[in-house]
Amino acid sequence: MADTQSVATLIDFATSKIQQLQQAFSELESRSAISLNLKWKELEEHFHGLEKSLKKRFDRLEDQEKEYVIKVTEAQEMLEKREADVVAKELASLERLQEKRDAALSSLFDKYKTSSPEPICEGVSNGMADPVIKENFDVAAAKSGSEDIYTMENANAYTEPSSRLMKLCEEMDAEGLHKFISDNRKNLSSIREEVPVALRSAVNPFILVLDSLKGFYAGEILGSNGKKDGNLLGLRRTCLMLMESLEQLLADSLSDEQILTSDIKEKAKVIAKEWKPKLDHLDIEASSGNSLESHAFLQLLATFDIASEFDQDEICTLIPAVTRRRQTVDLCRSLGLSHKMPGLINVLLDSGREIEAINLAYAFKLTEQFAPVPLLKSYLKEAKKVSQGKAGSMSPGAQNEINERELSALKAVIKCIEEHKLEEQYPVDPLQKRILQLEKAKADKRRAAEAAKPQSKRPRATGSVYTPRITSMPDKSFYRAPPERFAYPYDRQYVYPAEAHHPTLMGSAPYTISPPHTTYYGNGYQVQYQTAYLH
């Protein structure tokens, strides 16, 4: 547009230049001794003709430019409208899919409630889910959806553990208690409800639980092959569940023999001092806020009321390792760390864990000091910065990994918004649109990778080896040529050697075929020999 205006200005300026040229020409004529053959009128007509031609072409170009601008504007509006329609359709499809998923889950939960006499395990508390409970609950819900009728044996499986648990606790059998829970891990949700009641029947539940902790560090979770030891992992989870169940009894009245004495605290303190060095080199980032070992240590301090025996700042350093577990808020309160929460939240923010920081801020009513919406936006901004900053110099595999991180961050933010009802302050529609874009790009890359793979030749259905046809056989027009490919599968394609046949007289000796290998044709049909073969 600026170039067009400059051209128009120059054309308008040409008139004044022509007038200046006329004055110079007149002065030249008056001072020249020789008369000029060229008249000014001719020059003026020539310049005016050029000026009109330029103006005409300029006006034409200006009109074409306006038409082009109008077309571009219309095309952009049409594209924006189509994009809005596509996004609306995608969101509508996503909503319908979510409704179907919710309906399916609701039907599974209803079926589980009606089929099982035991209550469903407790849900998410304070925005933090226990992966152990969630895993076992999902397995139970899936099984309840596939089994419509329970047999009497399965129905009694929920009532039988109560008496067995009571007996084990009465006998103070810590080893048997571990074995029973391990053998009935598929019913963990019902056992979790029964353990606190069963512990009450023990002579001293605190001593029983302390005895059950002896094998907690009996080995290493990760084996030489890099896989986790399932038995040891189950044992540690059982220890944690027993300590949590025991803490529930502290609020109830116990007999004089069942109280928490100083001797029991000293024994618990000895165990805690043995566990503490094993956590000094814990990689908090690698634990992703879900460290079972850190949780067990903190639960030991809270259950046996020995937190005062340890440095509070050292205890605080373990909290970031368990912030994704649902018991974190109750643990912090039991350990007397409520006043340390602002510092802990700042530690989480410095390490890029805004979601966990927001959950703690809501639990301890610190949202005025730590506003959730700006923190969520900052969290997404950092995720996008990582995914876009080094895209040019990264391999496709690394870029895919970073895109997965952004996708996970978007889903975590949407979940946090829904849990804390922040939709009015932070709409989720743009976030869902971005999720659809990333998932579409991911699917396109997967299809492109599959298309680029070389397609191997399909083997024959019978796995037989191809034998080339022999073309050197003599031409015998009186034999019917077999087809090159047969309509039925066969184990092997037989090729008969050439034979010399001499015509015989009518009624001569019968002609027979004696193939050296079998009495079957190449197509799998048996040879039917005649008594007299006529040539």
XYZ file of C-alpha atoms in Angstrom:
535
model
C 0.000 0.000 0.000
C 2.884 2.414 0.744
C 4.427 1.692 -2.682
C 1.112 2.497 -4.373
C 0.861 5.859 -2.631
C 4.442 6.745 -3.552
C 3.746 5.942 -7.236
C 0.600 8.118 -7.197
C 2.564 10.994 -5.644
C 5.252 10.766 -8.331
C 2.636 10.822 -11.117
C 1.036 13.948 -9.642
C 4.477 15.510 -9.300
C 5.129 14.992 -13.050
C 2.864 17.945 -13.988
C 5.017 20.431 -12.089
C 8.130 18.950 -13.674
C 6.636 19.462 -17.153
C 6.001 23.135 -16.337
C 9.587 23.553 -15.147
C 10.800 21.905 -18.339
C 8.654 24.319 -20.411
C 10.253 27.336 -18.737
C 13.719 25.918 -19.306
C 12.906 25.232 -22.968
C 11.603 28.797 -23.510
C 14.718 30.252 -21.923
C 16.862 28.043 -24.137
C 15.014 29.242 -27.256
C 15.402 32.890 -26.279
C 19.135 32.603 -25.685
C 19.962 30.307 -28.535
C 21.305 31.822 -31.723
C 20.165 28.871 -33.743
C 16.427 28.195 -34.098
C 15.304 24.832 -32.864
C 13.364 22.595 -35.257
C 11.505 20.965 -32.346
C 8.565 22.927 -30.952
C 7.555 22.893 -27.311
C 3.997 21.986 -28.203
C 5.157 18.675 -29.623
C 7.176 17.915 -26.517
C 4.276 18.837 -24.275
C 1.897 16.546 -26.149
C 4.412 13.709 -25.910
C 4.847 14.107 -22.136
C 1.122 14.449 -21.525
C 0.538 11.269 -23.538
C 3.051 9.397 -21.412
C 1.435 10.779 -18.275
C -2.041 9.649 -19.332
C -0.765 6.191 -20.257
C 0.939 5.794 -16.868
C -2.161 6.974 -15.003
C -4.335 4.545 -16.944
C -2.059 1.612 -16.157
C -1.761 2.681 -12.530
C -5.552 2.902 -12.139
C -5.887 -0.565 -13.652
C -3.315 -2.023 -11.243
C -5.007 -0.291 -8.322
C -8.360 -1.865 -9.241
C -6.748 -5.312 -9.515
C -5.126 -4.873 -6.117
C -8.482 -3.995 -4.539
C -10.087 -7.062 -6.110
C -7.231 -9.236 -4.810
C -7.587 -7.844 -1.280
C -11.334 -8.520 -1.342
C -10.775 -12.114 -2.504
C -8.114 -12.741 0.166
C -10.404 -11.358 2.858
C -13.286 -13.539 1.709
C -11.031 -16.609 1.602
C -9.749 -15.934 5.133
C -13.276 -15.504 6.455
C -14.350 -18.738 4.775
C -11.352 -20.609 6.227
C -12.024 -19.248 9.717
C -15.659 -20.270 9.430
C -14.743 -23.785 8.298
C -12.159 -24.102 11.062
C -14.750 -23.027 13.639
C -17.195 -25.621 12.256
C -14.544 -28.369 12.426
C -13.610 -27.459 15.996
C -17.271 -27.408 17.004
C -17.805 -30.847 15.472
C -14.688 -32.215 17.197
C -15.807 -30.854 20.561
C -19.290 -32.269 20.044
C -17.796 -35.673 19.200
C -15.552 -35.479 22.251
C -18.525 -34.655 24.466
C -20.538 -37.562 23.065
C -17.585 -39.900 23.621
C -17.193 -38.647 27.187
C -20.911 -39.165 27.849
C -20.706 -42.740 26.568
C -17.644 -43.378 28.700
C -19.313 -41.938 31.807
C -22.412 -44.013 31.151
C -20.328 -47.185 30.793
C -18.415 -46.481 34.006
C -21.637 -45.666 35.824
C -23.181 -48.959 34.766
C -20.066 -50.830 35.932
C -20.137 -49.097 39.324
C -23.865 -49.745 39.749
C -23.379 -53.401 38.895
C -20.481 -53.615 41.350
C -22.582 -52.069 44.122
C -25.502 -54.417 43.573
C -23.361 -57.557 43.238
C -20.983 -57.053 46.193
C -22.152 -56.828 49.827
C -18.973 -54.947 50.771
C -18.756 -51.150 50.366
C -16.756 -49.704 47.536
C -13.327 -48.424 48.500
C -13.132 -44.807 49.493
C -12.731 -42.353 46.661
C -10.295 -39.584 45.976
C -9.583 -37.361 48.932
C -8.229 -33.853 48.625
C -7.594 -34.319 44.917
C -4.925 -37.003 45.390
C -5.489 -40.645 44.399
C -3.890 -43.682 45.980
C -2.635 -45.758 43.032
C -2.774 -48.986 45.059
C -6.480 -48.639 45.878
C -7.325 -47.327 42.430
C -5.586 -50.225 40.708
C -7.366 -52.892 42.736
C -10.688 -51.121 42.518
C -10.460 -50.942 38.722
C -9.726 -54.666 38.583
C -12.719 -55.445 40.807
C -15.007 -53.198 38.755
C -13.881 -54.802 35.499
C -14.510 -58.283 36.886
C -17.942 -57.302 38.165
C -18.858 -56.083 34.692
C -17.988 -59.434 33.119
C -19.607 -61.671 35.779
C -23.349 -61.326 36.184
C -23.872 -64.069 38.751
C -21.743 -64.823 41.808
C -21.527 -68.402 43.023
C -21.853 -69.182 46.712
C -18.123 -69.791 46.901
C -17.326 -66.285 45.623
C -19.978 -64.756 47.839
C -18.480 -66.395 50.931
C -15.043 -65.056 49.965
C -16.106 -61.662 51.386
C -17.311 -63.012 54.746
C -14.595 -65.589 55.329
C -11.666 -63.116 55.720
C -13.247 -61.469 58.796
C -13.004 -64.562 60.998
C -9.591 -65.471 59.596
C -8.257 -61.960 60.120
C -9.623 -61.853 63.647
C -7.919 -65.138 64.489
C -4.548 -64.028 63.084
C -4.695 -60.765 65.029
C -5.735 -62.522 68.222
C -2.739 -64.858 67.861
C -0.415 -61.874 67.109
C 0.731 -63.748 63.986
C 2.418 -61.010 61.895
C 3.817 -63.446 59.323
C 0.451 -65.162 58.863
C -1.226 -61.767 58.544
C 1.117 -60.845 55.682
C 0.516 -64.151 53.941
C -3.250 -63.913 54.279
C -3.365 -60.398 52.791
C -1.024 -61.436 49.981
C -3.146 -64.485 49.134
C -6.346 -62.400 49.094
C -4.985 -59.314 47.339
C -7.787 -59.466 44.778
C -10.180 -58.608 47.635
C -7.962 -55.839 48.987
C -10.755 -53.272 49.103
C -12.823 -55.421 51.487
C -9.774 -56.425 53.554
C -8.840 -52.770 53.995
C -12.220 -52.198 55.612
C -11.838 -55.174 57.946
C -8.219 -54.714 59.111
C -8.929 -51.895 61.654
C -11.657 -53.988 63.287
C -9.453 -57.079 63.306
C -6.503 -55.181 64.853
C -8.711 -54.228 67.792
C -8.869 -57.921 68.749
C -5.057 -58.143 69.058
C -3.476 -58.183 72.518
C -1.474 -55.113 71.481
C -2.047 -53.925 67.901
C 0.997 -51.610 68.017
C 3.373 -54.494 68.726
C 1.688 -56.616 66.042
C 2.187 -53.904 63.411
C 5.787 -53.311 64.513
C 6.477 -57.025 64.093
C 4.993 -56.890 60.586
C 7.551 -54.237 59.539
C 10.604 -56.458 59.957
C 10.800 -57.537 56.305
C 10.179 -54.110 54.793
C 13.791 -53.762 53.580
C 14.481 -57.485 53.240
C 15.709 -56.956 49.664
C 15.844 -54.565 46.737
C 12.729 -53.621 44.779
C 14.612 -53.495 41.467
C 16.241 -56.754 40.448
C 19.300 -57.248 38.245
C 17.054 -57.331 35.176
C 15.575 -53.925 36.002
C 12.136 -55.330 36.913
C 10.433 -54.785 40.264
C 10.126 -57.604 42.767
C 6.350 -58.084 42.981
C 6.443 -59.996 46.269
C 8.539 -57.394 48.064
C 6.420 -54.588 46.622
C 3.271 -56.284 47.902
C 4.835 -56.748 51.325
C 5.697 -53.048 51.585
C 2.192 -52.048 50.547
C 0.780 -54.359 53.209
C 3.025 -52.768 55.856
C 1.785 -49.326 54.820
C -1.859 -50.435 54.944
C -1.423 -51.907 58.436
C 0.110 -48.670 59.753
C -2.709 -46.620 58.234
C -5.295 -48.946 59.788
C -3.560 -48.725 63.146
C -3.656 -44.921 63.062
C -7.447 -45.091 62.792
C -7.534 -46.823 66.187
C -5.738 -43.941 67.923
C -8.930 -41.873 67.866
C -10.896 -44.681 69.591
C -10.721 -45.787 73.169
C -8.437 -48.782 73.712
C -7.838 -50.993 76.698
C -4.940 -50.396 79.060
C -2.979 -53.224 77.461
C -3.468 -51.806 73.948
C -2.247 -48.259 74.480
C 0.852 -46.809 72.837
C 3.535 -46.959 75.519
C 6.976 -45.340 75.610
C 8.630 -48.733 75.115
C 6.707 -49.257 71.896
C 7.701 -45.756 70.758
C 11.350 -46.568 71.386
C 11.060 -49.719 69.246
C 9.403 -47.711 66.492
C 12.153 -45.098 66.773
C 14.795 -47.795 66.258
C 13.019 -48.972 63.079
C 12.686 -45.386 61.821
C 16.410 -44.756 62.326
C 17.160 -47.881 60.313
C 14.905 -46.709 57.471
C 16.015 -43.067 57.376
C 19.491 -43.570 55.798
C 17.906 -45.528 52.962
C 15.908 -42.407 52.006
C 18.802 -39.938 52.116
C 19.731 -40.617 48.498
C 16.141 -40.722 47.263
C 15.651 -39.126 43.832
C 12.541 -37.022 44.377
C 12.175 -36.221 40.682
C 12.327 -39.911 39.747
C 9.697 -40.788 42.349
C 7.214 -38.402 40.659
C 5.584 -37.622 44.012
C 4.536 -41.250 44.538
C 7.329 -42.816 46.619
C 6.085 -45.805 48.606
C 9.188 -45.910 50.808
C 8.945 -42.221 51.775
C 5.252 -42.616 52.509
C 5.917 -45.631 54.737
C 8.584 -43.736 56.722
C 6.330 -40.707 57.235
C 3.422 -42.983 58.192
C 5.649 -44.729 60.743
C 6.414 -41.357 62.376
C 2.744 -40.365 62.401
C 1.300 -43.700 63.580
C 3.702 -44.166 66.502
C 3.855 -40.461 67.348
C 7.639 -40.148 67.080
C 7.889 -37.201 64.656
C 9.308 -35.005 67.443
C 12.341 -37.309 67.620
C 13.453 -36.206 64.130
C 14.409 -32.864 62.617
C 11.326 -31.204 61.147
C 13.215 -29.713 58.195
C 14.494 -33.180 57.233
C 10.940 -34.501 57.374
C 9.815 -31.649 55.112
C 12.325 -32.664 52.457
C 10.430 -35.972 52.045
C 7.001 -34.405 51.480
C 7.623 -33.595 47.765
C 8.227 -37.330 47.229
C 4.638 -38.199 48.283
C 2.553 -35.236 47.086
C 0.635 -37.345 44.556
C -0.669 -39.763 47.193
C -4.091 -39.058 48.689
C -2.896 -39.381 52.310
C -0.389 -36.505 51.985
C -2.623 -33.826 53.494
C -3.521 -35.940 56.550
C 0.130 -36.920 56.968
C 1.259 -33.288 56.970
C -1.322 -32.430 59.631
C -0.418 -35.474 61.765
C 3.277 -34.597 61.563
C 2.611 -30.964 62.523
C 3.774 -29.505 59.223
C 0.818 -27.224 58.450
C 2.893 -24.098 59.114
C 5.532 -25.368 56.661
C 3.124 -25.553 53.726
C 3.998 -22.183 52.088
C 7.653 -23.207 51.873
C 6.750 -26.680 50.566
C 4.479 -25.182 47.927
C 7.303 -22.876 46.801
C 9.601 -25.903 46.501
C 7.038 -27.632 44.278
C 6.644 -24.515 42.132
C 10.411 -24.183 41.690
C 10.566 -27.778 40.428
C 7.746 -27.270 37.914
C 5.054 -29.211 39.823
C 2.309 -26.597 39.805
C -0.576 -29.092 39.848
C 0.543 -30.659 43.137
C 1.231 -27.194 44.580
C -2.315 -26.078 43.733
C -3.791 -29.187 45.387
C -1.890 -28.427 48.590
C -2.876 -24.756 48.410
C -6.566 -25.730 48.299
C -6.156 -28.288 51.113
C -4.510 -25.755 53.452
C -6.541 -22.718 52.276
C -3.594 -20.874 50.755
C -5.182 -20.000 47.406
C -4.995 -16.264 48.105
C -1.242 -16.509 48.464
C -0.913 -18.972 45.566
C -3.526 -18.048 42.949
C -4.306 -21.241 40.979
C -5.186 -19.793 37.559
C -1.881 -17.911 36.995
C 0.001 -20.982 38.168
C -1.849 -23.200 35.686
C -1.164 -20.784 32.839
C 2.511 -20.618 33.781
C 2.649 -24.422 33.878
C 1.217 -24.683 30.353
C 3.458 -21.906 29.082
C 6.557 -23.772 30.240
C 5.304 -26.998 28.674
C 4.763 -25.269 25.309
C 8.142 -23.546 25.557
C 9.876 -26.891 25.943
C 7.914 -28.429 23.077
C 8.533 -25.560 20.641
C 11.934 -24.233 21.649
C 14.165 -26.993 20.235
C 11.885 -28.422 17.568
C 14.251 -27.563 14.712
C 17.276 -29.398 16.114
C 15.538 -32.433 17.600
C 15.117 -35.917 16.240
C 11.550 -37.084 15.508
C 11.635 -39.404 18.528
C 12.639 -36.613 20.912
C 10.020 -34.283 19.445
C 7.332 -36.946 19.914
C 8.365 -37.345 23.539
C 8.118 -33.589 24.147
C 4.712 -33.429 22.452
C 3.582 -36.216 24.790
C 4.693 -34.090 27.738
C 2.628 -31.149 26.503
C -0.349 -33.456 25.967
C -0.019 -34.796 29.528
C 0.294 -31.248 30.873
C -2.906 -30.174 29.090
C -4.861 -33.132 30.463
C -3.540 -32.499 33.984
C -4.561 -28.836 33.806
C -8.078 -29.700 32.601
C -8.446 -32.244 35.416
C -7.288 -29.678 37.987
C -9.722 -27.078 36.627
C -12.622 -29.528 36.855
C -11.701 -30.757 40.352
C -11.486 -27.259 41.814
C -14.326 -25.799 39.671
C -12.258 -23.113 37.939
C -14.088 -23.219 34.590
C -15.343 -19.641 34.867
C -11.865 -18.292 35.540
C -10.072 -20.587 33.085
C -12.220 -21.958 30.184
C -11.206 -25.422 29.022
C -12.395 -25.186 25.389
C -9.070 -23.831 24.007
C -7.204 -26.501 25.959
C -9.387 -29.274 24.538
C -8.840 -27.853 21.046
C -5.075 -28.044 21.545
C -5.395 -31.644 22.791
C -7.275 -32.570 19.618
C -4.546 -30.969 17.485
C -1.765 -32.873 19.259
C -3.626 -36.181 19.118
C -4.364 -35.692 15.409
C -0.700 -34.925 14.710
C 0.297 -38.005 16.719
C -2.082 -40.210 14.725
C -0.834 -38.760 11.409
C 2.788 -39.499 12.328
C 1.889 -43.042 13.310
C 0.103 -43.649 10.006
C 3.023 -42.143 8.064
C 5.495 -44.375 9.904
C 3.420 -47.478 9.206
C 3.099 -46.551 5.534
C 6.879 -46.108 5.250
C 7.597 -49.632 6.496
C 8.540 -52.109 3.716
C 5.782 -54.585 2.980
C 7.054 -58.174 3.122
C 5.770 -60.741 0.648
C 3.027 -62.949 1.998
C 3.996 -66.643 2.269
C 1.891 -69.345 0.731
C -1.024 -70.553 2.839
C 0.493 -74.048 3.201
C 4.048 -72.857 3.698
C 5.226 -74.906 0.661
C 8.255 -74.020 -1.401
C 7.606 -72.851 -4.936
C 8.885 -75.220 -7.624
C 9.300 -73.744 -11.128
C 7.529 -75.422 -13.999
C 9.627 -77.580 -16.340
C 9.288 -76.326 -19.891
C 11.583 -78.859 -21.548
C 8.984 -81.637 -21.788
C 8.166 -82.875 -25.302
C 5.116 -81.487 -26.954
C 2.305 -84.044 -26.861
C -0.890 -82.591 -28.164
C -2.830 -85.737 -27.264
C -2.271 -85.072 -23.488
C -4.492 -82.599 -21.685
C -2.232 -79.897 -20.266
C -2.655 -79.436 -16.498
C -3.524 -75.934 -15.301
C -0.622 -73.758 -14.077
C -2.351 -73.044 -10.761
C -4.834 -75.317 -9.035
C -7.989 -74.286 -7.231
C -7.197 -76.363 -4.144
C -4.299 -76.086 -1.702
C -1.734 -78.841 -1.908
C 1.335 -79.880 0.017
C 3.668 -80.101 -2.900
C 3.579 -79.447 -6.606
C 4.655 -82.652 -8.316
C 6.384 -82.610 -11.670
C 6.363 -85.838 -13.682
C 9.375 -86.704 -15.847
C 8.982 -87.032 -19.588
C 8.159 -90.524 -20.822
C 8.469 -91.985 -24.325
C 5.164 -93.432 -25.497
C 4.757 -95.400 -28.732
C 1.364 -95.815 -30.325
C 0.056 -99.349 -30.047
C -2.558 -101.286 -31.923
C -6.160 -101.557 -30.827
C -6.598 -104.182 -28.116
C -2.965 -104.299 -27.159
C -1.700 -104.731 -23.636
C -3.038 -102.234 -21.096
C -1.053 -99.088 -20.641
C -0.213 -98.205 -17.036
C 1.573 -95.323 -15.321
C 4.100 -96.056 -12.631
C 5.229 -92.759 -11.140
C 8.196 -93.336 -8.881
C 6.942 -91.264 -5.938
C 3.141 -91.398 -5.487
C -0.178 -92.332 -7.069
C -1.631 -88.800 -7.004
C -1.867 -86.096 -9.562
C -0.436 -82.655 -8.834
C -3.839 -81.312 -7.778
C -4.278 -83.855 -5.000
C -6.703 -86.234 -6.766
C -5.899 -89.952 -6.831
C -4.998 -91.534 -10.176
C -7.751 -93.794 -11.555
C -6.131 -96.396 -13.841
C -8.084 -97.953 -16.699
C -7.855 -101.558 -17.858
C -7.133 -100.463 -21.422
C -5.868 -97.028 -22.361
C -6.572 -96.041 -25.979
C -4.051 -93.863 -27.742
